[in-house]
Short mmCIF file of C-alpha atoms in Angstrom, two decimals:
data_model
loop_
_atom_site.label_atom_id
_atom_site.label_comp_id
_atom_site.label_asym_id
_atom_site.label_seq_id
_atom_site.Cartn_x
_atom_site.Cartn_y
_atom_site.Cartn_z
CA UNK D 293 -1.75 -56.29 -18.40
CA UNK D 294 -4.94 -58.25 -18.09
CA UNK D 295 -7.48 -57.26 -15.48
CA UNK D 296 -7.62 -59.82 -12.65
CA UNK D 297 -10.66 -60.17 -10.42
CA UNK D 298 -12.67 -62.84 -8.63
CA UNK D 299 -16.22 -63.68 -9.67
CA UNK D 300 -17.88 -62.05 -6.68
CA UNK D 301 -16.27 -58.71 -7.51
CA UNK D 302 -17.87 -58.18 -10.91
CA UNK D 303 -20.25 -55.43 -9.81
CA UNK D 304 -20.88 -52.55 -12.18
CA UNK D 305 -18.55 -50.16 -10.35
CA UNK D 306 -15.70 -52.67 -10.52
CA UNK D 307 -16.33 -53.17 -14.21
CA UNK D 308 -16.26 -49.43 -14.74
CA UNK D 309 -12.99 -48.92 -12.87
CA UNK D 310 -11.41 -51.85 -14.69
CA UNK D 311 -11.78 -49.92 -17.92
CA UNK D 312 -10.07 -46.81 -16.60
CA UNK D 313 -6.57 -46.28 -18.01
CA UNK D 314 -3.51 -46.72 -15.86
CA UNK D 315 -2.18 -43.34 -14.68
CA UNK D 316 1.56 -43.77 -15.15
CA UNK D 317 2.51 -40.96 -12.75
CA UNK D 318 0.98 -43.03 -9.92
CA UNK D 319 3.83 -45.49 -10.50
CA UNK D 320 6.34 -42.81 -9.46
CA UNK D 321 6.83 -40.96 -6.16
CA UNK D 322 5.05 -37.58 -6.28
CA UNK D 323 7.01 -34.47 -7.07
CA UNK D 324 8.47 -32.84 -3.96
CA UNK D 325 6.54 -29.72 -2.97
CA UNK D 326 9.03 -28.40 -0.42
CA UNK D 327 12.68 -28.62 0.50
CA UNK D 328 13.64 -32.15 1.48
CA UNK D 329 15.55 -33.06 4.61
CA UNK D 330 17.37 -36.37 4.52
CA UNK D 331 15.97 -38.34 7.46
CA UNK D 332 19.05 -40.49 8.01
CA UNK D 333 17.91 -41.96 11.33
CA UNK D 334 14.59 -43.05 9.77
CA UNK D 335 16.13 -44.31 6.54
CA UNK D 336 18.39 -46.48 8.68
CA UNK D 337 15.28 -47.99 10.30
CA UNK D 338 13.68 -48.59 6.91
CA UNK D 339 16.68 -50.57 5.73
CA UNK D 340 15.59 -53.29 8.15
CA UNK D 341 13.06 -54.19 5.42
CA UNK D 342 15.88 -56.13 3.74
CA UNK D 343 15.25 -58.80 6.37
CA UNK D 344 11.47 -58.39 6.72
CA UNK D 345 8.29 -58.87 4.72
CA UNK D 346 6.59 -55.60 5.62
CA UNK D 347 7.40 -52.04 6.67
CA UNK D 348 4.63 -49.68 7.78
CA UNK D 349 5.07 -45.90 7.98
CA UNK D 350 1.96 -44.65 9.78
CA UNK D 351 1.10 -41.12 10.90
CA UNK D 352 -1.35 -38.28 10.42
CA UNK D 353 -1.24 -36.04 7.37
CA UNK D 354 1.84 -33.88 7.00
CA UNK D 355 4.31 -35.91 9.09
CA UNK D 356 6.46 -36.80 6.09
CA UNK D 357 5.46 -40.39 5.33
CA UNK D 358 5.56 -39.96 1.55
CA UNK D 359 8.74 -37.90 1.73
CA UNK D 360 10.52 -40.60 3.73
CA UNK D 361 9.38 -43.40 1.43
CA UNK D 362 10.36 -41.30 -1.62
CA UNK D 363 13.84 -40.80 -0.19
CA UNK D 364 14.13 -44.51 0.54
CA UNK D 365 13.11 -45.57 -2.96
CA UNK D 366 15.51 -43.05 -4.49
CA UNK D 367 18.32 -44.72 -2.55
CA UNK D 368 17.24 -48.14 -3.84
CA UNK D 369 17.38 -46.94 -7.43
CA UNK D 370 20.90 -45.63 -6.84
CA UNK D 371 21.81 -49.15 -5.73
CA UNK D 372 20.14 -50.60 -8.87
CA UNK D 373 17.57 -52.43 -6.76
CA UNK D 374 14.13 -53.29 -8.15
CA UNK D 375 11.84 -50.96 -6.20
CA UNK D 376 8.35 -50.10 -7.45
CA UNK D 377 5.86 -47.48 -6.32
CA UNK D 378 2.08 -47.00 -6.32
CA UNK D 379 0.30 -43.85 -5.13
CA UNK D 380 -3.12 -45.19 -4.18
CA UNK D 381 -6.39 -43.26 -4.15
CA UNK D 382 -10.12 -43.91 -3.70
CA UNK D 383 -10.53 -45.37 -7.20
CA UNK D 384 -8.13 -48.21 -6.35
CA UNK D 385 -10.37 -49.68 -3.64
CA UNK D 386 -11.63 -52.52 -5.84
CA UNK D 387 -9.67 -55.74 -6.45
CA UNK D 388 -9.52 -55.41 -10.23
CA UNK D 389 -8.18 -51.87 -10.05
CA UNK D 390 -5.77 -52.54 -7.17
CA UNK D 391 -4.16 -55.60 -8.76
CA UNK D 392 -3.98 -53.88 -12.13
CA UNK D 393 -1.72 -51.25 -10.56
CA UNK D 394 0.12 -53.85 -8.49
CA UNK D 395 1.17 -55.88 -11.52
CA UNK D 396 1.92 -52.81 -13.62
CA UNK D 397 4.16 -51.39 -10.89
CA UNK D 398 6.18 -54.60 -10.71
CA UNK D 399 6.30 -54.97 -14.49
CA UNK D 400 7.54 -51.38 -14.64
CA UNK D 401 10.69 -52.35 -12.71
CA UNK D 402 11.32 -55.48 -14.74
CA UNK D 403 9.51 -58.26 -12.87
CA UNK D 404 8.37 -60.84 -15.44
CA UNK D 405 5.26 -63.00 -15.09
CA UNK D 406 4.37 -66.43 -16.35
CA UNK D 407 2.00 -66.64 -19.33
CA UNK D 408 -0.93 -67.74 -17.13
CA UNK D 409 -1.12 -64.20 -15.76
CA UNK D 410 0.60 -62.10 -18.41
CA UNK D 411 -1.18 -63.40 -21.50
CA UNK D 412 -4.70 -63.83 -20.12
CA UNK D 413 -7.15 -62.18 -22.58
CA UNK D 414 -8.17 -58.68 -21.50
CA UNK D 415 -11.84 -59.65 -21.35
CA UNK D 416 -11.29 -62.70 -19.12
CA UNK D 417 -11.80 -61.91 -15.42
CA UNK D 418 -12.06 -65.49 -14.21
CA UNK D 419 -8.77 -65.80 -12.31
CA UNK D 420 -10.06 -65.96 -8.75
CA UNK D 421 -8.31 -64.65 -5.67
CA UNK D 422 -7.49 -68.20 -4.58
CA UNK D 423 -5.57 -68.65 -7.85
CA UNK D 424 -4.11 -65.16 -8.04
CA UNK D 425 -2.09 -65.09 -4.82
CA UNK D 426 -0.42 -68.53 -5.25
CA UNK D 427 0.47 -67.66 -8.86
CA UNK D 428 1.95 -64.34 -7.71
CA UNK D 429 3.92 -65.94 -4.85
CA UNK D 430 5.32 -68.66 -7.11
CA UNK D 431 6.42 -66.13 -9.72
CA UNK D 432 8.12 -63.97 -7.10
CA UNK D 433 9.89 -67.00 -5.62
CA UNK D 434 11.40 -67.86 -9.01
CA UNK D 435 12.49 -64.29 -9.67
CA UNK D 436 16.29 -64.01 -9.21
CA UNK D 437 16.39 -60.56 -7.56
CA UNK D 438 15.10 -58.84 -4.44
CA UNK D 439 11.84 -57.03 -5.15
CA UNK D 440 10.50 -54.04 -3.20
CA UNK D 441 7.12 -52.37 -3.62
CA UNK D 442 5.82 -49.21 -1.93
CA UNK D 443 2.05 -48.78 -1.51
CA UNK D 444 1.61 -45.14 -0.49
CA UNK D 445 -1.67 -43.76 0.92
CA UNK D 446 -2.82 -47.27 1.78
CA UNK D 447 -5.57 -45.79 4.00
CA UNK D 448 -7.68 -45.57 0.83
CA UNK D 449 -7.82 -49.37 0.72
CA UNK D 450 -10.70 -50.72 2.82
CA UNK D 451 -12.02 -53.47 0.53
CA UNK D 452 -12.04 -56.69 2.56
CA UNK D 453 -11.13 -58.83 -0.45
CA UNK D 454 -7.99 -56.79 -1.11
CA UNK D 455 -7.05 -56.85 2.58
CA UNK D 456 -7.50 -60.61 2.71
CA UNK D 457 -5.39 -61.08 -0.42
CA UNK D 458 -2.58 -58.86 0.91
CA UNK D 459 -2.61 -60.83 4.17
CA UNK D 460 -2.33 -64.08 2.21
CA UNK D 461 0.54 -62.64 0.17
CA UNK D 462 2.41 -61.54 3.31
CA UNK D 463 1.79 -64.84 5.11
CA UNK D 464 3.50 -66.80 2.35
CA UNK D 465 5.74 -64.17 0.74
CA UNK D 466 9.08 -65.50 -0.52
CA UNK D 467 12.22 -64.07 1.10
CA UNK D 468 12.98 -61.89 -1.93
CA UNK D 469 9.72 -59.86 -1.74
CA UNK D 470 9.35 -56.85 0.54
CA UNK D 471 6.30 -54.59 0.89
CA UNK D 472 6.37 -51.04 2.27
CA UNK D 473 3.17 -49.21 3.20
CA UNK D 474 2.51 -45.52 3.90
CA UNK D 475 -0.76 -45.00 5.74
CA UNK D 476 -2.71 -42.51 7.86
CA UNK D 477 -3.27 -44.86 10.75
CA UNK D 478 -2.57 -48.53 11.33
CA UNK D 479 -3.47 -50.53 8.20
CA UNK D 480 -6.15 -53.22 8.68
CA UNK D 481 -3.69 -56.05 8.10
CA UNK D 482 -2.67 -58.98 10.31
CA UNK D 483 0.36 -57.28 11.85
CA UNK D 484 0.63 -59.16 15.15
CA UNK D 485 1.86 -62.37 13.57
CA UNK D 486 4.44 -60.57 11.44
CA UNK D 487 5.64 -58.66 14.48
CA UNK D 488 5.98 -61.86 16.49
CA UNK D 489 8.04 -63.39 13.67
CA UNK D 490 10.32 -60.35 13.46
CA UNK D 491 8.99 -59.63 9.97
CA UNK D 492 7.59 -56.14 10.61
CA UNK D 493 9.23 -52.70 10.60
CA UNK D 494 7.10 -49.87 12.04
CA UNK D 495 7.71 -46.13 11.93
CA UNK D 496 5.00 -44.00 13.56
CA UNK D 497 4.30 -40.31 14.08
CA UNK D 498 6.50 -40.13 17.18
CA UNK D 499 9.49 -41.31 15.13
CA UNK D 500 8.59 -39.00 12.23
CA UNK D 501 8.52 -35.85 14.36
CA UNK D 502 11.42 -33.49 13.64
CA UNK D 503 13.83 -33.09 16.52
CA UNK D 504 15.48 -29.71 17.11
CA UNK D 505 18.58 -30.56 15.09
CA UNK D 506 16.49 -31.69 12.12
CA UNK D 507 14.28 -28.61 12.29
CA UNK D 508 17.31 -26.30 12.40
CA UNK D 509 18.92 -28.19 9.53
CA UNK D 510 15.71 -27.88 7.53
CA UNK D 511 15.52 -24.12 8.12
CA UNK D 512 19.17 -23.73 7.10
CA UNK D 513 18.50 -25.73 3.93
CA UNK D 514 15.84 -23.19 2.95
CA UNK D 515 18.39 -20.40 3.56
CA UNK D 516 15.77 -17.69 4.09
CA UNK D 517 16.50 -16.48 7.63
CA UNK D 518 18.33 -17.28 10.84
CA UNK D 519 16.52 -18.54 13.92
CA UNK D 520 17.96 -18.16 17.41
CA UNK D 521 17.82 -20.97 19.92
CA UNK D 522 14.96 -19.45 21.92
CA UNK D 523 12.74 -19.06 18.84
CA UNK D 524 13.62 -22.55 17.66
CA UNK D 525 12.52 -24.02 21.00
CA UNK D 526 9.24 -22.07 20.81
CA UNK D 527 8.64 -23.30 17.28
CA UNK D 528 9.34 -26.89 18.27
CA UNK D 529 7.01 -26.58 21.26
CA UNK D 530 4.18 -25.21 19.11
CA UNK D 531 4.54 -27.65 16.20
CA UNK D 532 5.58 -30.66 18.30
CA UNK D 533 7.87 -31.68 15.46
CA UNK D 534 5.05 -31.79 12.86
CA UNK D 535 6.91 -31.41 9.56
CA UNK D 536 4.18 -29.55 7.70
CA UNK D 537 3.54 -27.31 10.69
CA UNK D 538 7.21 -26.30 10.74
CA UNK D 539 7.17 -25.65 7.00
CA UNK D 540 3.97 -23.58 7.16
CA UNK D 541 5.44 -21.52 9.99
CA UNK D 542 8.64 -20.88 8.05
CA UNK D 543 6.83 -19.62 4.93
CA UNK D 544 4.36 -17.47 6.87
CA UNK D 545 4.50 -13.67 6.28
CA UNK D 546 6.72 -11.87 8.76
CA UNK D 547 8.91 -14.85 9.64
CA UNK D 548 11.89 -13.50 7.73
CA UNK D 549 11.70 -9.98 9.19
CA UNK D 550 10.53 -10.74 12.72
CA UNK D 551 10.58 -14.45 13.55
CA UNK D 552 10.05 -13.94 17.30
CA UNK D 553 6.80 -12.00 16.88
CA UNK D 554 5.60 -14.31 14.13
CA UNK D 555 6.14 -17.45 16.21
CA UNK D 556 4.31 -15.86 19.13
CA UNK D 557 1.36 -15.00 16.86
CA UNK D 558 1.46 -18.59 15.63
CA UNK D 559 -0.19 -19.60 18.89
CA UNK D 560 -3.40 -17.77 17.92
CA UNK D 561 -3.72 -19.48 14.55
CA UNK D 562 -2.33 -19.29 11.04
CA UNK D 563 -4.37 -19.29 7.85
CA UNK D 564 -1.95 -21.69 6.13
CA UNK D 565 -2.44 -24.28 8.88
CA UNK D 566 -6.21 -23.80 8.80
CA UNK D 567 -6.30 -24.24 5.03
CA UNK D 568 -4.08 -27.33 5.19
CA UNK D 569 -6.23 -29.01 7.84
CA UNK D 570 -9.42 -28.12 5.97
CA UNK D 571 -8.30 -29.45 2.58
CA UNK D 572 -6.17 -32.42 3.62
CA UNK D 573 -7.87 -33.58 6.80
CA UNK D 574 -11.37 -32.23 7.38
CA UNK D 575 -12.70 -32.78 3.86
CA UNK D 576 -11.75 -36.48 4.10
CA UNK D 577 -13.87 -37.32 7.16
CA UNK D 578 -17.58 -37.63 7.90
CA UNK D 579 -19.63 -34.60 9.05
CA UNK D 580 -20.34 -36.35 12.35
CA UNK D 581 -16.65 -36.92 13.07
CA UNK D 582 -15.85 -33.34 12.07
CA UNK D 583 -18.51 -32.06 14.48
CA UNK D 584 -16.99 -34.20 17.22
CA UNK D 585 -13.53 -32.75 16.52
CA UNK D 586 -14.82 -29.17 16.53
CA UNK D 587 -16.69 -29.55 19.80
CA UNK D 588 -13.86 -31.37 21.61
CA UNK D 589 -11.00 -29.23 20.25
CA UNK D 590 -11.45 -26.81 23.17
CA UNK D 591 -10.43 -29.48 25.67
CA UNK D 592 -6.91 -29.71 27.03
CA UNK D 593 -7.48 -33.41 27.72
CA UNK D 594 -9.96 -35.91 26.32
CA UNK D 595 -11.76 -38.85 27.85
CA UNK D 596 -14.94 -40.60 26.78
CA UNK D 597 -17.07 -39.28 29.70
CA UNK D 598 -15.75 -35.74 29.19
CA UNK D 599 -16.43 -35.87 25.44
CA UNK D 600 -19.97 -37.10 26.12
CA UNK D 601 -20.57 -34.25 28.56
CA UNK D 602 -19.26 -31.60 26.12
CA UNK D 603 -20.84 -32.88 22.90
CA UNK D 604 -24.00 -34.63 24.09
CA UNK D 605 -23.19 -37.44 21.61
CA UNK D 606 -23.89 -40.99 22.76
CA UNK D 607 -21.30 -42.62 20.47
CA UNK D 608 -18.25 -40.72 21.70
CA UNK D 609 -16.39 -43.96 22.38
CA UNK D 610 -16.71 -44.99 18.73
CA UNK D 611 -15.85 -41.49 17.49
CA UNK D 612 -12.78 -41.26 19.71
CA UNK D 613 -11.69 -44.69 18.49
CA UNK D 614 -12.04 -43.40 14.91
CA UNK D 615 -9.98 -40.30 15.75
CA UNK D 616 -7.25 -42.54 17.15
CA UNK D 617 -7.45 -45.01 14.26
CA UNK D 618 -7.19 -42.21 11.67
CA UNK D 619 -4.40 -40.56 13.68
CA UNK D 620 -6.13 -37.19 13.67
CA UNK D 621 -3.47 -35.37 15.69
CA UNK D 622 -4.26 -37.09 18.97
CA UNK D 623 -1.98 -38.90 21.37
CA UNK D 624 -2.51 -40.98 24.49
CA UNK D 625 -1.65 -39.65 27.95
CA UNK D 626 -0.39 -42.77 29.68
CA UNK D 627 -0.89 -46.42 28.81
CA UNK D 628 -4.35 -47.00 30.25
CA UNK D 629 -6.20 -45.64 27.18
CA UNK D 630 -8.34 -43.32 29.32
CA UNK D 631 -6.99 -39.85 28.58
CA UNK D 632 -5.78 -38.24 25.33
CA UNK D 633 -4.87 -34.81 24.02
CA UNK D 634 -4.83 -33.06 20.65
CA UNK D 635 -1.79 -31.55 18.96
CA UNK D 636 -1.52 -27.88 19.93
CA UNK D 637 -1.97 -26.54 16.40
CA UNK D 638 -4.91 -28.86 15.81
#
């Protein structure tokens, strides 16, 4: 597939990434690392995408976004629907690289392109963004089947050219094209218009939280120990339905032999949770934001004046906005946007 990029995006880094080979495993959902629980109530919500342009699954790390989207795409394949997948990462944050994966993912499920795009010489990068999106939309419109594409880990995409092109695609998408996005936080797309048109499906961290029945079902699926109702309620209270938190608690030493004592000790910390947060969350943020999180983590409730008093930082408003935008285990207390709190385990 020819590399496609506008003239202004021919910087050296873009040229370098354009020569990187396509990683074929990124065109498949990642291998499951734990037992999977069928999220029937959430899958039912996702099926609304049949009548919409865009579905967004947004939550902090470990809430099961990728798992849910993987389960959904597996169901589409059972129905012989054309559903493609891209696992995005930092290297895809340039137009040439992003669209290379985009077209390869659709070609992988059988979407054919007109010669203007398909047969362009590999060294020719002159197809501009203003030409690319109309050509893509027209090809999709002529395609006889419904087409679905999942863009997982979309939070890695911050390039304004890519964002603008995706917005243009969604604004004029034909009725047979449906995009699904998994993201840590709300993607920087024009969502208000799609929502007003009834063309947006949203699933957030509140919806992704396990309820008690799902948590008990998940534990039974693992078939490693029994959990009484009292311990289950304690576990749900501590994890607040966080899927990874529940899993890390279940596999912790002592849970099989003495779940009550282990859950009680869970309140004082667990090395698995610490390691998960360090590797998956903390290493992905700036040192300044990490310092803000460390200093404010002692607070039962957060507000901008309180954070300023505790940290001595003058930009607490911006940092708190970033915490909220990145969905770093924080939730609002009320609708006025004044007070917040962190997840207990965080």
